[in-house]
Amino acid sequence: MGKRIFSTLLLWAITAITIIYGKSFGWAILIAILSAGTISEVCALLERIGCKPMRKTLQISNILIFTGAILNVLNGSIIVGGVFAFAICAIAIAISILKDPYGDYPKKTALPTILTLLAVPFTLHWLVLMGTCFANLSAYTGVIIAIWIVATAKFSDVGAYVIGASFGRHKMSPTISPNKTWEGAVGGLISSALMSGIIFGFATEILPKEITLAEAMFAGVVIGAVAIVSDLLESVLKRKADIKDSGKFIPGIGGALDLADSLLLASPTGFILIWIMLSL
């Protein structure tokens, strides 16, 4: 537990320093690096279960998607760039099936590659889009909202661990993740809502005035719930590959996938929730 706390504090310190000096661009680079590391670990897991994902193609696609997201936002739009880059890469991979349509290539190479492209860089690039929005309010508004999504999702795991370890009795998914309980899940949702409210409460001056504290806390519950599902999906892949952690370079946490697991579904969900709250 001590290693996990140290690693968490160190990662947030690195994030804070990068944002202070690099603003939204620094934030984008951090997420792109996290995405690249996650892709590498997902590929390793897929290889353990007999698939052959295209590692180089995925890393090149990762660069294109994040570059497209950054450039498109700088040119005044918030969606098309990264989505367009993803579509081009996915289509190119799909067309490659024609070179071996009846062999193992479609099932063991093309499909796992497209799914990894969708599950990792495409989902995480929404954090970059969010981080580069709202420049009319302040240089940090978009980044704070993106951090809100990250912190709310990750605190779902914190709350679930603390409450689950103390009061957990009823297993939520024993065949996928035996340590997760329904009591822990409730604790995770509560901690996500509280963290969401705290961030919006302290950063009121630079955040959009249209979003109320009640809306932020409700959105926190939704993001917390999605984060739990996202974490369970990662557990399915790791259990299939018969490993506990996706990597070992982050003491107490594991690898990049262990760090990004809850963000893979929470990132687009948070983006959609912000869009809805601003549209009400």
Short mmCIF file of C-alpha atoms in Angstrom, two decimals:
data_model
loop_
_atom_site.label_atom_id
_atom_site.label_comp_id
_atom_site.label_asym_id
_atom_site.label_seq_id
_atom_site.Cartn_x
_atom_site.Cartn_y
_atom_site.Cartn_z
CA MET A 1 0.00 0.00 0.00
CA GLY A 2 2.89 2.36 0.79
CA LYS A 3 4.37 1.87 -2.69
CA ARG A 4 0.99 2.55 -4.27
CA ILE A 5 0.55 5.81 -2.33
CA PHE A 6 4.10 6.94 -3.20
CA SER A 7 3.61 6.16 -6.89
CA THR A 8 0.24 7.93 -6.95
CA LEU A 9 1.67 11.08 -5.36
CA LEU A 10 4.67 11.02 -7.71
CA LEU A 11 2.48 10.63 -10.79
CA TRP A 12 0.24 13.52 -9.75
CA ALA A 13 3.32 15.65 -9.04
CA ILE A 14 4.69 14.94 -12.52
CA THR A 15 1.27 15.74 -13.99
CA ALA A 16 1.04 19.03 -12.09
CA ILE A 17 4.52 20.17 -13.11
CA THR A 18 3.89 19.25 -16.76
CA ILE A 19 0.60 21.16 -16.82
CA ILE A 20 2.02 24.24 -15.08
CA TYR A 21 4.80 24.59 -17.64
CA GLY A 22 3.20 22.95 -20.67
CA LYS A 23 -0.48 23.76 -20.14
CA SER A 24 -2.80 21.87 -22.50
CA PHE A 25 0.05 20.82 -24.80
CA GLY A 26 1.93 19.24 -21.89
CA TRP A 27 -1.27 17.47 -20.86
CA ALA A 28 -1.71 16.13 -24.40
CA ILE A 29 1.83 14.74 -24.42
CA LEU A 30 1.25 12.97 -21.08
CA ILE A 31 -1.92 11.28 -22.32
CA ALA A 32 -0.27 10.31 -25.62
CA ILE A 33 2.60 8.68 -23.71
CA LEU A 34 0.14 6.87 -21.41
CA SER A 35 -1.73 5.66 -24.48
CA ALA A 36 1.47 4.40 -26.14
CA GLY A 37 2.45 2.46 -23.01
CA THR A 38 -1.05 1.02 -22.68
CA ILE A 39 -1.04 -0.11 -26.31
CA SER A 40 2.25 -1.92 -25.78
CA GLU A 41 0.91 -3.78 -22.74
CA VAL A 42 -2.41 -4.64 -24.39
CA CYS A 43 -0.48 -6.09 -27.32
CA ALA A 44 1.60 -8.19 -24.91
CA LEU A 45 -1.58 -9.54 -23.30
CA LEU A 46 -3.13 -10.32 -26.67
CA GLU A 47 0.01 -12.14 -27.73
CA ARG A 48 -0.20 -14.30 -24.60
CA ILE A 49 -3.64 -15.52 -25.69
CA GLY A 50 -2.57 -16.30 -29.24
CA CYS A 51 -3.27 -13.08 -31.13
CA LYS A 52 -0.79 -11.17 -33.28
CA PRO A 53 -1.68 -7.46 -33.11
CA MET A 54 0.25 -5.04 -35.33
CA ARG A 55 2.38 -3.23 -32.74
CA LYS A 56 4.08 -0.76 -35.09
CA THR A 57 0.85 0.09 -36.86
CA LEU A 58 -0.85 0.77 -33.53
CA GLN A 59 1.94 3.05 -32.30
CA ILE A 60 1.96 5.01 -35.57
CA SER A 61 -1.85 5.26 -35.37
CA ASN A 62 -1.52 6.49 -31.77
CA ILE A 63 0.71 9.35 -32.92
CA LEU A 64 -1.66 10.24 -35.77
CA ILE A 65 -4.78 10.24 -33.57
CA PHE A 66 -3.26 12.48 -30.89
CA THR A 67 -1.64 14.77 -33.45
CA GLY A 68 -4.96 15.08 -35.22
CA ALA A 69 -6.73 15.90 -31.97
CA ILE A 70 -4.23 18.61 -31.02
CA LEU A 71 -4.02 20.23 -34.47
CA ASN A 72 -7.75 20.17 -35.03
CA VAL A 73 -8.49 21.87 -31.72
CA LEU A 74 -5.86 24.53 -32.43
CA ASN A 75 -7.66 25.23 -35.70
CA GLY A 76 -10.96 25.89 -33.96
CA SER A 77 -12.84 22.57 -33.86
CA ILE A 78 -12.99 20.02 -31.07
CA ILE A 79 -13.93 16.68 -32.59
CA VAL A 80 -13.04 15.96 -36.21
CA GLY A 81 -9.21 15.64 -36.12
CA GLY A 82 -8.73 12.66 -33.84
CA VAL A 83 -11.87 10.94 -35.09
CA PHE A 84 -10.76 11.38 -38.71
CA ALA A 85 -7.31 9.97 -37.95
CA PHE A 86 -8.86 7.00 -36.15
CA ALA A 87 -11.21 6.31 -39.07
CA ILE A 88 -8.39 6.38 -41.62
CA CYS A 89 -6.22 4.03 -39.54
CA ALA A 90 -9.10 1.62 -38.86
CA ILE A 91 -10.09 1.53 -42.54
CA ALA A 92 -6.48 0.86 -43.59
CA ILE A 93 -6.23 -2.04 -41.14
CA ALA A 94 -9.58 -3.41 -42.30
CA ILE A 95 -8.51 -3.27 -45.95
CA SER A 96 -5.36 -5.23 -45.08
CA ILE A 97 -7.62 -8.24 -44.45
CA LEU A 98 -7.82 -8.67 -48.22
CA LYS A 99 -4.26 -10.02 -48.32
CA ASP A 100 -5.33 -13.10 -46.34
CA PRO A 101 -9.12 -13.11 -46.04
CA TYR A 102 -9.56 -16.83 -45.36
CA GLY A 103 -6.67 -17.50 -43.00
CA ASP A 104 -6.00 -16.54 -39.38
CA TYR A 105 -5.05 -12.96 -40.25
CA PRO A 106 -8.53 -11.38 -39.87
CA LYS A 107 -9.25 -13.04 -36.51
CA LYS A 108 -5.80 -13.05 -34.92
CA THR A 109 -4.27 -9.86 -36.33
CA ALA A 110 -6.65 -7.38 -37.97
CA LEU A 111 -9.55 -7.58 -35.52
CA PRO A 112 -7.40 -7.41 -32.33
CA THR A 113 -5.52 -4.45 -33.84
CA ILE A 114 -8.70 -2.53 -34.66
CA LEU A 115 -10.19 -3.28 -31.23
CA THR A 116 -7.00 -2.08 -29.51
CA LEU A 117 -7.07 1.07 -31.63
CA LEU A 118 -10.66 1.69 -30.55
CA ALA A 119 -10.19 0.75 -26.90
CA VAL A 120 -7.02 2.73 -26.16
CA PRO A 121 -5.97 5.75 -28.26
CA PHE A 122 -9.48 6.55 -29.50
CA THR A 123 -10.97 6.57 -25.99
CA LEU A 124 -8.05 8.38 -24.34
CA HIS A 125 -7.82 11.08 -27.01
CA TRP A 126 -11.05 12.59 -25.64
CA LEU A 127 -9.03 13.70 -22.61
CA VAL A 128 -6.80 15.68 -24.97
CA LEU A 129 -9.81 17.23 -26.69
CA MET A 130 -11.22 18.22 -23.31
CA GLY A 131 -7.86 19.57 -22.17
CA THR A 132 -7.62 21.94 -25.13
CA CYS A 133 -11.17 23.30 -24.96
CA PHE A 134 -12.42 26.39 -23.12
CA ALA A 135 -9.38 28.54 -23.96
CA ASN A 136 -11.76 31.52 -23.87
CA LEU A 137 -12.20 31.00 -20.11
CA SER A 138 -8.59 30.36 -19.08
CA ALA A 139 -5.49 28.45 -20.18
CA TYR A 140 -6.22 25.80 -17.55
CA THR A 141 -10.01 25.38 -17.72
CA GLY A 142 -10.01 22.49 -20.19
CA VAL A 143 -7.14 20.74 -18.40
CA ILE A 144 -8.91 21.03 -15.04
CA ILE A 145 -12.03 19.46 -16.55
CA ALA A 146 -9.93 16.65 -18.04
CA ILE A 147 -8.28 16.12 -14.64
CA TRP A 148 -11.76 16.09 -13.12
CA ILE A 149 -12.59 13.11 -15.34
CA VAL A 150 -9.34 11.33 -14.43
CA ALA A 151 -9.54 11.99 -10.68
CA THR A 152 -13.23 11.08 -10.49
CA ALA A 153 -12.60 7.79 -12.29
CA LYS A 154 -9.53 6.87 -10.25
CA PHE A 155 -11.16 7.71 -6.92
CA SER A 156 -13.83 5.17 -7.74
CA ASP A 157 -11.08 2.58 -7.37
CA VAL A 158 -9.81 4.19 -4.14
CA GLY A 159 -13.25 4.24 -2.54
CA ALA A 160 -14.01 0.70 -3.68
CA TYR A 161 -10.75 -0.56 -2.17
CA VAL A 162 -11.18 1.18 1.20
CA ILE A 163 -14.86 0.35 1.69
CA GLY A 164 -14.58 -3.10 0.13
CA ALA A 165 -11.65 -4.07 2.37
CA SER A 166 -13.52 -2.91 5.48
CA PHE A 167 -17.13 -3.84 4.80
CA GLY A 168 -17.19 -5.96 1.63
CA ARG A 169 -19.23 -9.12 1.96
CA HIS A 170 -21.06 -9.70 -1.33
CA LYS A 171 -18.91 -10.53 -4.36
CA MET A 172 -19.69 -8.44 -7.42
CA SER A 173 -18.00 -10.59 -10.06
CA PRO A 174 -16.19 -13.56 -8.49
CA THR A 175 -15.21 -15.15 -11.80
CA ILE A 176 -13.61 -11.94 -13.14
CA SER A 177 -12.31 -10.08 -10.09
CA PRO A 178 -12.83 -12.01 -6.82
CA ASN A 179 -11.79 -9.10 -4.59
CA LYS A 180 -14.45 -6.69 -5.87
CA THR A 181 -17.65 -6.43 -3.81
CA TRP A 182 -20.95 -4.60 -4.16
CA GLU A 183 -20.22 -2.74 -0.93
CA GLY A 184 -16.92 -1.60 -2.43
CA ALA A 185 -18.70 -0.51 -5.61
CA VAL A 186 -21.06 1.69 -3.58
CA GLY A 187 -18.05 3.15 -1.77
CA GLY A 188 -16.45 3.83 -5.13
CA LEU A 189 -19.49 5.70 -6.40
CA ILE A 190 -19.64 7.80 -3.25
CA SER A 191 -15.94 8.68 -3.40
CA SER A 192 -16.26 9.58 -7.10
CA ALA A 193 -19.18 11.90 -6.36
CA LEU A 194 -17.28 13.54 -3.49
CA MET A 195 -14.11 14.01 -5.53
CA SER A 196 -16.16 15.48 -8.37
CA GLY A 197 -17.81 17.93 -6.01
CA ILE A 198 -14.49 18.90 -4.39
CA ILE A 199 -12.83 19.68 -7.72
CA PHE A 200 -15.76 21.75 -8.96
CA GLY A 201 -16.03 23.45 -5.59
CA PHE A 202 -12.38 24.55 -5.47
CA ALA A 203 -12.09 25.45 -9.16
CA THR A 204 -15.37 27.35 -9.49
CA GLU A 205 -13.69 30.53 -10.72
CA ILE A 206 -12.20 28.99 -13.87
CA LEU A 207 -14.83 26.36 -14.71
CA PRO A 208 -17.95 26.91 -16.86
CA LYS A 209 -20.66 28.62 -14.81
CA GLU A 210 -23.36 26.54 -16.50
CA ILE A 211 -22.34 23.44 -14.53
CA THR A 212 -23.79 23.29 -11.02
CA LEU A 213 -22.30 21.43 -8.07
CA ALA A 214 -25.24 19.01 -8.02
CA GLU A 215 -24.74 18.22 -11.71
CA ALA A 216 -21.02 17.70 -11.17
CA MET A 217 -21.62 15.24 -8.32
CA PHE A 218 -24.23 13.32 -10.32
CA ALA A 219 -21.80 13.16 -13.25
CA GLY A 220 -19.21 11.87 -10.77
CA VAL A 221 -21.47 8.93 -9.91
CA VAL A 222 -21.91 8.11 -13.61
CA ILE A 223 -18.17 8.31 -14.28
CA GLY A 224 -17.48 6.20 -11.18
CA ALA A 225 -19.88 3.50 -12.39
CA VAL A 226 -18.36 3.47 -15.88
CA ALA A 227 -14.87 3.31 -14.37
CA ILE A 228 -15.82 0.15 -12.45
CA VAL A 229 -17.06 -1.49 -15.65
CA SER A 230 -13.91 -0.41 -17.49
CA ASP A 231 -11.75 -1.91 -14.75
CA LEU A 232 -13.68 -5.19 -14.94
CA LEU A 233 -13.15 -5.40 -18.69
CA GLU A 234 -9.40 -5.00 -18.15
CA SER A 235 -9.56 -7.77 -15.53
CA VAL A 236 -11.16 -10.08 -18.10
CA LEU A 237 -8.21 -9.60 -20.46
CA LYS A 238 -5.63 -10.07 -17.70
CA ARG A 239 -7.38 -13.19 -16.40
CA LYS A 240 -7.52 -14.57 -19.92
CA ALA A 241 -3.76 -13.94 -20.24
CA ASP A 242 -3.24 -15.37 -16.72
CA ILE A 243 -1.35 -12.39 -15.24
CA LYS A 244 -2.05 -10.12 -12.27
CA ASP A 245 -0.50 -6.82 -13.43
CA SER A 246 -0.03 -5.62 -16.98
CA GLY A 247 3.44 -4.30 -16.13
CA LYS A 248 5.83 -3.63 -13.25
CA PHE A 249 7.41 -0.24 -13.91
CA ILE A 250 5.04 1.66 -11.56
CA PRO A 251 5.63 0.35 -7.99
CA GLY A 252 2.40 -0.59 -6.26
CA ILE A 253 0.28 0.06 -9.34
CA GLY A 254 1.69 -2.08 -12.13
CA GLY A 255 1.89 -0.89 -15.70
CA ALA A 256 0.37 1.68 -18.01
CA LEU A 257 -2.77 -0.42 -18.55
CA ASP A 258 -3.26 -0.73 -14.79
CA LEU A 259 -3.04 3.06 -14.65
CA ALA A 260 -5.35 3.69 -17.61
CA ASP A 261 -7.87 0.87 -17.11
CA SER A 262 -10.70 2.90 -15.58
CA LEU A 263 -10.09 5.81 -17.98
CA LEU A 264 -10.77 3.86 -21.16
CA LEU A 265 -14.54 4.16 -20.78
CA ALA A 266 -14.58 7.10 -18.39
CA SER A 267 -12.85 9.48 -20.83
CA PRO A 268 -15.49 9.51 -23.60
CA THR A 269 -18.24 9.28 -20.98
CA GLY A 270 -16.89 12.38 -19.21
CA PHE A 271 -16.67 14.25 -22.50
CA ILE A 272 -20.30 13.41 -23.30
CA LEU A 273 -21.46 14.41 -19.81
CA ILE A 274 -19.72 17.79 -20.06
CA TRP A 275 -21.30 18.38 -23.46
CA ILE A 276 -24.75 17.50 -22.05
CA MET A 277 -24.35 19.70 -18.95
CA LEU A 278 -23.27 22.66 -21.06
CA SER A 279 -26.21 22.12 -23.40
CA LEU A 280 -28.93 22.07 -20.72
#
